[in-house]
Tab-separated table of C-alpha atoms in Angstrom:
chain	number	residue	atom	x	y	z
A	1	UNK	CA	-36.533	29.464	36.558
A	2	UNK	CA	-34.323	30.214	33.577
A	3	UNK	CA	-30.632	30.939	33.943
A	4	UNK	CA	-30.086	34.697	34.106
A	5	UNK	CA	-26.397	34.920	35.060
A	6	UNK	CA	-23.088	34.543	33.300
A	7	UNK	CA	-20.485	34.590	36.059
A	8	UNK	CA	-20.404	32.648	39.326
A	9	UNK	CA	-17.952	33.613	42.040
A	10	UNK	CA	-17.083	32.487	45.568
A	11	UNK	CA	-16.933	35.596	47.730
A	12	UNK	CA	-15.130	35.854	51.070
A	13	UNK	CA	-17.383	37.120	53.838
A	14	UNK	CA	-17.002	37.616	57.576
A	15	UNK	CA	-16.170	34.166	58.882
A	16	UNK	CA	-17.176	32.341	55.734
A	17	UNK	CA	-17.976	32.289	52.045
A	18	UNK	CA	-20.888	33.322	49.887
A	19	UNK	CA	-21.837	32.777	46.241
A	20	UNK	CA	-22.392	35.631	43.812
A	21	UNK	CA	-24.097	35.529	40.420
A	22	UNK	CA	-22.858	38.402	38.282
A	23	UNK	CA	-21.903	40.110	41.522
A	24	UNK	CA	-25.249	39.609	43.243
A	25	UNK	CA	-25.304	37.374	46.344
A	26	UNK	CA	-27.264	34.111	46.215
A	27	UNK	CA	-29.968	33.797	48.839
A	28	UNK	CA	-31.891	30.851	50.225
A	29	UNK	CA	-35.597	30.305	49.514
A	30	UNK	CA	-36.309	32.166	52.786
A	31	UNK	CA	-34.158	35.058	51.528
A	32	UNK	CA	-31.311	34.502	53.974
A	33	UNK	CA	-27.776	34.957	52.615
A	34	UNK	CA	-26.438	31.658	51.297
A	35	UNK	CA	-23.184	31.639	53.266
A	36	UNK	CA	-21.055	28.721	54.449
A	37	UNK	CA	-18.054	28.370	56.741
A	38	UNK	CA	-16.223	25.905	54.484
A	39	UNK	CA	-14.351	26.994	51.364
A	40	UNK	CA	-14.586	23.497	49.783
A	41	UNK	CA	-18.361	23.494	50.259
A	42	UNK	CA	-18.598	26.990	48.782
A	43	UNK	CA	-16.634	25.837	45.732
A	44	UNK	CA	-18.918	22.804	45.339
A	45	UNK	CA	-21.995	25.018	45.487
A	46	UNK	CA	-20.487	27.441	42.980
A	47	UNK	CA	-19.752	24.551	40.621
A	48	UNK	CA	-23.434	23.570	40.693
A	49	UNK	CA	-24.458	27.099	39.685
A	50	UNK	CA	-21.863	27.156	36.921
A	51	UNK	CA	-23.206	23.866	35.565
A	52	UNK	CA	-26.809	25.067	35.297
A	53	UNK	CA	-28.098	24.895	31.735
A	54	UNK	CA	-30.950	26.989	30.393
A	55	UNK	CA	-33.134	26.314	33.438
A	56	UNK	CA	-32.455	25.514	37.091
A	57	UNK	CA	-32.924	21.885	38.096
A	58	UNK	CA	-32.833	21.682	41.927
A	59	UNK	CA	-32.252	17.916	41.771
A	60	UNK	CA	-28.927	18.586	40.040
A	61	UNK	CA	-27.834	20.956	42.824
A	62	UNK	CA	-27.703	18.838	45.997
A	63	UNK	CA	-25.023	20.870	47.806
A	64	UNK	CA	-27.104	23.997	47.300
A	65	UNK	CA	-30.247	22.224	48.467
A	66	UNK	CA	-28.638	20.844	51.621
A	67	UNK	CA	-27.167	24.256	52.392
A	68	UNK	CA	-30.599	25.842	52.002
A	69	UNK	CA	-31.997	23.241	54.408
A	70	UNK	CA	-29.279	23.900	56.969
A	71	UNK	CA	-29.894	27.650	56.886
A	72	UNK	CA	-33.673	27.821	56.459
A	73	UNK	CA	-34.879	24.687	58.249
A	74	UNK	CA	-32.300	23.471	60.751
A	75	UNK	CA	-30.847	26.704	62.093
A	76	UNK	CA	-34.074	28.433	63.264
A	77	UNK	CA	-35.070	25.539	65.569
A	78	UNK	CA	-32.279	22.996	65.731
A	79	UNK	CA	-33.820	20.875	68.499
A	80	UNK	CA	-37.063	20.403	66.577
A	81	UNK	CA	-35.214	19.626	63.354
A	82	UNK	CA	-32.925	17.107	65.081
A	83	UNK	CA	-35.714	15.410	67.043
A	84	UNK	CA	-36.776	12.882	64.380
A	85	UNK	CA	-33.151	11.831	63.902
A	86	UNK	CA	-32.555	11.455	67.629
A	87	UNK	CA	-35.631	9.200	67.802
A	88	UNK	CA	-33.763	6.524	65.832
A	89	UNK	CA	-31.817	5.800	69.034
A	90	UNK	CA	-34.892	3.846	70.082
A	91	UNK	CA	-35.211	1.686	66.950
A	92	UNK	CA	-31.915	1.311	65.118
A	93	UNK	CA	-32.069	-1.025	62.107
A	94	UNK	CA	-29.010	-2.935	63.267
A	95	UNK	CA	-30.831	-4.187	66.386
A	96	UNK	CA	-33.530	-6.010	64.376
A	97	UNK	CA	-32.618	-9.411	62.940
A	98	UNK	CA	-34.589	-11.734	60.701
A	99	UNK	CA	-36.736	-14.190	62.619
A	100	UNK	CA	-36.753	-17.073	60.124
A	101	UNK	CA	-33.882	-17.131	57.656
A	102	UNK	CA	-30.677	-18.421	59.245
A	103	UNK	CA	-28.547	-17.403	56.270
A	104	UNK	CA	-29.821	-13.825	56.438
A	105	UNK	CA	-29.324	-13.802	60.193
A	106	UNK	CA	-25.692	-14.774	59.665
A	107	UNK	CA	-25.138	-11.993	57.147
A	108	UNK	CA	-26.796	-9.479	59.446
A	109	UNK	CA	-24.601	-10.528	62.339
A	110	UNK	CA	-21.434	-10.344	60.239
A	111	UNK	CA	-22.236	-6.869	58.908
A	112	UNK	CA	-24.035	-5.259	61.824
A	113	UNK	CA	-22.437	-6.642	64.984
A	114	UNK	CA	-19.103	-4.858	64.374
A	115	UNK	CA	-20.929	-1.549	63.893
A	116	UNK	CA	-22.889	-1.985	67.102
A	117	UNK	CA	-19.684	-3.002	68.871
A	118	UNK	CA	-18.034	0.179	67.632
A	119	UNK	CA	-20.871	2.284	69.011
A	120	UNK	CA	-20.878	0.429	72.329
A	121	UNK	CA	-17.152	1.009	72.772
A	122	UNK	CA	-17.223	4.575	71.504
A	123	UNK	CA	-20.144	5.760	73.629
A	124	UNK	CA	-19.986	3.288	76.556
A	125	UNK	CA	-23.474	1.931	75.880
A	126	UNK	CA	-25.216	-1.399	75.299
A	127	UNK	CA	-27.794	-2.484	72.737
A	128	UNK	CA	-30.647	-4.964	73.014
A	129	UNK	CA	-31.110	-7.148	69.931
A	130	UNK	CA	-34.275	-8.873	68.797
A	131	UNK	CA	-35.605	-11.064	66.000
A	132	UNK	CA	-38.551	-9.859	63.966
A	133	UNK	CA	-40.039	-6.397	63.608
A	134	UNK	CA	-41.816	-5.922	66.941
A	135	UNK	CA	-40.285	-3.011	68.859
A	136	UNK	CA	-37.699	-3.798	71.495
A	137	UNK	CA	-36.870	-1.385	74.305
A	138	UNK	CA	-33.304	-0.138	74.376
A	139	UNK	CA	-31.653	0.717	77.700
A	140	UNK	CA	-32.544	4.228	78.803
A	141	UNK	CA	-28.875	5.134	79.109
A	142	UNK	CA	-28.245	4.047	75.522
A	143	UNK	CA	-31.092	6.163	74.193
A	144	UNK	CA	-30.057	9.178	76.237
A	145	UNK	CA	-26.409	8.973	75.199
A	146	UNK	CA	-27.131	8.595	71.498
A	147	UNK	CA	-29.687	11.371	71.543
A	148	UNK	CA	-27.218	13.636	73.327
A	149	UNK	CA	-24.758	12.948	70.510
A	150	UNK	CA	-27.340	14.056	67.964
A	151	UNK	CA	-28.352	17.215	69.795
A	152	UNK	CA	-24.689	18.151	70.242
A	153	UNK	CA	-24.245	18.545	66.478
A	154	UNK	CA	-24.581	21.823	64.643
A	155	UNK	CA	-27.237	22.579	62.031
A	156	UNK	CA	-24.970	21.600	59.149
A	157	UNK	CA	-24.123	18.151	60.446
A	158	UNK	CA	-27.713	17.489	61.474
A	159	UNK	CA	-28.762	18.393	57.935
A	160	UNK	CA	-26.273	15.873	56.546
A	161	UNK	CA	-27.368	13.197	59.024
A	162	UNK	CA	-31.052	13.562	58.173
A	163	UNK	CA	-31.088	11.720	54.805
A	164	UNK	CA	-28.387	9.298	55.926
A	165	UNK	CA	-30.294	8.163	59.008
A	166	UNK	CA	-33.787	8.235	57.515
A	167	UNK	CA	-32.783	6.380	54.359
A	168	UNK	CA	-30.697	3.788	56.186
A	169	UNK	CA	-32.839	3.478	59.286
A	170	UNK	CA	-29.743	3.503	61.479
A	171	UNK	CA	-28.489	6.230	63.773
A	172	UNK	CA	-25.398	4.102	64.433
A	173	UNK	CA	-24.556	4.238	60.722
A	174	UNK	CA	-24.997	7.999	60.704
A	175	UNK	CA	-22.760	8.512	63.724
A	176	UNK	CA	-20.114	6.159	62.315
A	177	UNK	CA	-20.020	8.258	59.157
A	178	UNK	CA	-20.030	11.501	61.128
A	179	UNK	CA	-16.993	10.350	63.107
A	180	UNK	CA	-15.178	8.938	60.064
A	181	UNK	CA	-15.168	5.499	61.697
A	182	UNK	CA	-16.467	3.685	58.592
A	183	UNK	CA	-16.538	4.703	54.938
A	184	UNK	CA	-19.825	5.738	53.387
A	185	UNK	CA	-19.895	2.920	50.818
A	186	UNK	CA	-19.406	0.257	53.489
A	187	UNK	CA	-22.187	1.751	55.575
A	188	UNK	CA	-24.466	1.842	52.545
A	189	UNK	CA	-23.869	-1.867	52.005
A	190	UNK	CA	-24.738	-2.480	55.656
A	191	UNK	CA	-28.034	-0.585	55.640
A	192	UNK	CA	-28.962	-2.131	52.264
A	193	UNK	CA	-28.150	-5.677	53.342
A	194	UNK	CA	-31.717	-6.953	53.637
A	195	UNK	CA	-32.749	-5.611	50.233
A	196	UNK	CA	-29.648	-6.945	48.521
A	197	UNK	CA	-30.099	-10.347	50.143
A	198	UNK	CA	-33.697	-10.626	48.945
A	199	UNK	CA	-32.628	-9.531	45.485
A	200	UNK	CA	-29.999	-12.259	45.317
A	201	UNK	CA	-32.503	-14.832	46.490
A	202	UNK	CA	-35.607	-13.873	44.533
A	203	UNK	CA	-34.272	-11.803	41.656
A	204	UNK	CA	-34.205	-8.119	40.864
A	205	UNK	CA	-37.311	-5.944	40.895
A	206	UNK	CA	-36.957	-2.976	38.565
A	207	UNK	CA	-39.041	-0.608	40.691
A	208	UNK	CA	-37.172	-1.559	43.841
A	209	UNK	CA	-33.877	-1.043	42.060
A	210	UNK	CA	-34.945	2.424	40.907
A	211	UNK	CA	-35.970	3.358	44.423
A	212	UNK	CA	-32.701	2.078	45.858
A	213	UNK	CA	-30.715	3.981	43.228
A	214	UNK	CA	-32.524	7.188	44.163
A	215	UNK	CA	-31.836	6.559	47.834
A	216	UNK	CA	-28.188	5.833	47.077
A	217	UNK	CA	-27.897	9.123	45.216
A	218	UNK	CA	-29.357	11.033	48.165
A	219	UNK	CA	-27.117	9.083	50.565
A	220	UNK	CA	-23.997	9.890	48.531
A	221	UNK	CA	-24.913	13.549	48.292
A	222	UNK	CA	-25.403	13.795	52.057
A	223	UNK	CA	-22.113	11.987	52.676
A	224	UNK	CA	-20.311	14.351	50.318
A	225	UNK	CA	-21.938	17.373	51.986
A	226	UNK	CA	-20.716	16.097	55.357
A	227	UNK	CA	-17.199	15.612	54.019
A	228	UNK	CA	-17.085	19.211	52.763
A	229	UNK	CA	-18.032	20.845	56.057
């Protein structure tokens, strides 16, 4: 779609903020009003529309895209949307350690044990650790508590958690970011540990680096979205 507007404005609405293009309200792909409760998020969305060149590039408008997802996808059926994220309570990355490489095991323990300890203290739960990739059963109380934490979030925070948890493979990382317990960059280093270790050991793979860069971009955008709520 080509740009058809000149002016972009943040418009106060009942209980929130909308975006207007030449006075006409922006709507989501499902034609719902694009309205947010946070003024900083509204300003970030407006900035994306102001920066559009001759044609719209959705990839260059992540705050708009995440807002559309929150309104069109998460809000109508929040439990269904949150379900895949809650499922990570059963298989968090941080519970799976390398089965062969002692040096990697040590790095995993140094980076991941403090994050698991934070979650255990914060939510009064316990984790079961394993070596290798075969599934390990977590205590039922742990799964239930973590899933309750997910389902307690609103559509906006679930939308932010979705790329963070799916990219990183860790619900613990997502909750730590949600609660401002650990900075986003430190959590990214933790969920990327295995890849970075293999890269140091065997050398860089250009395709893997491109994929990781794309994931990092999506991770950063989701973290920024969360910070603007």
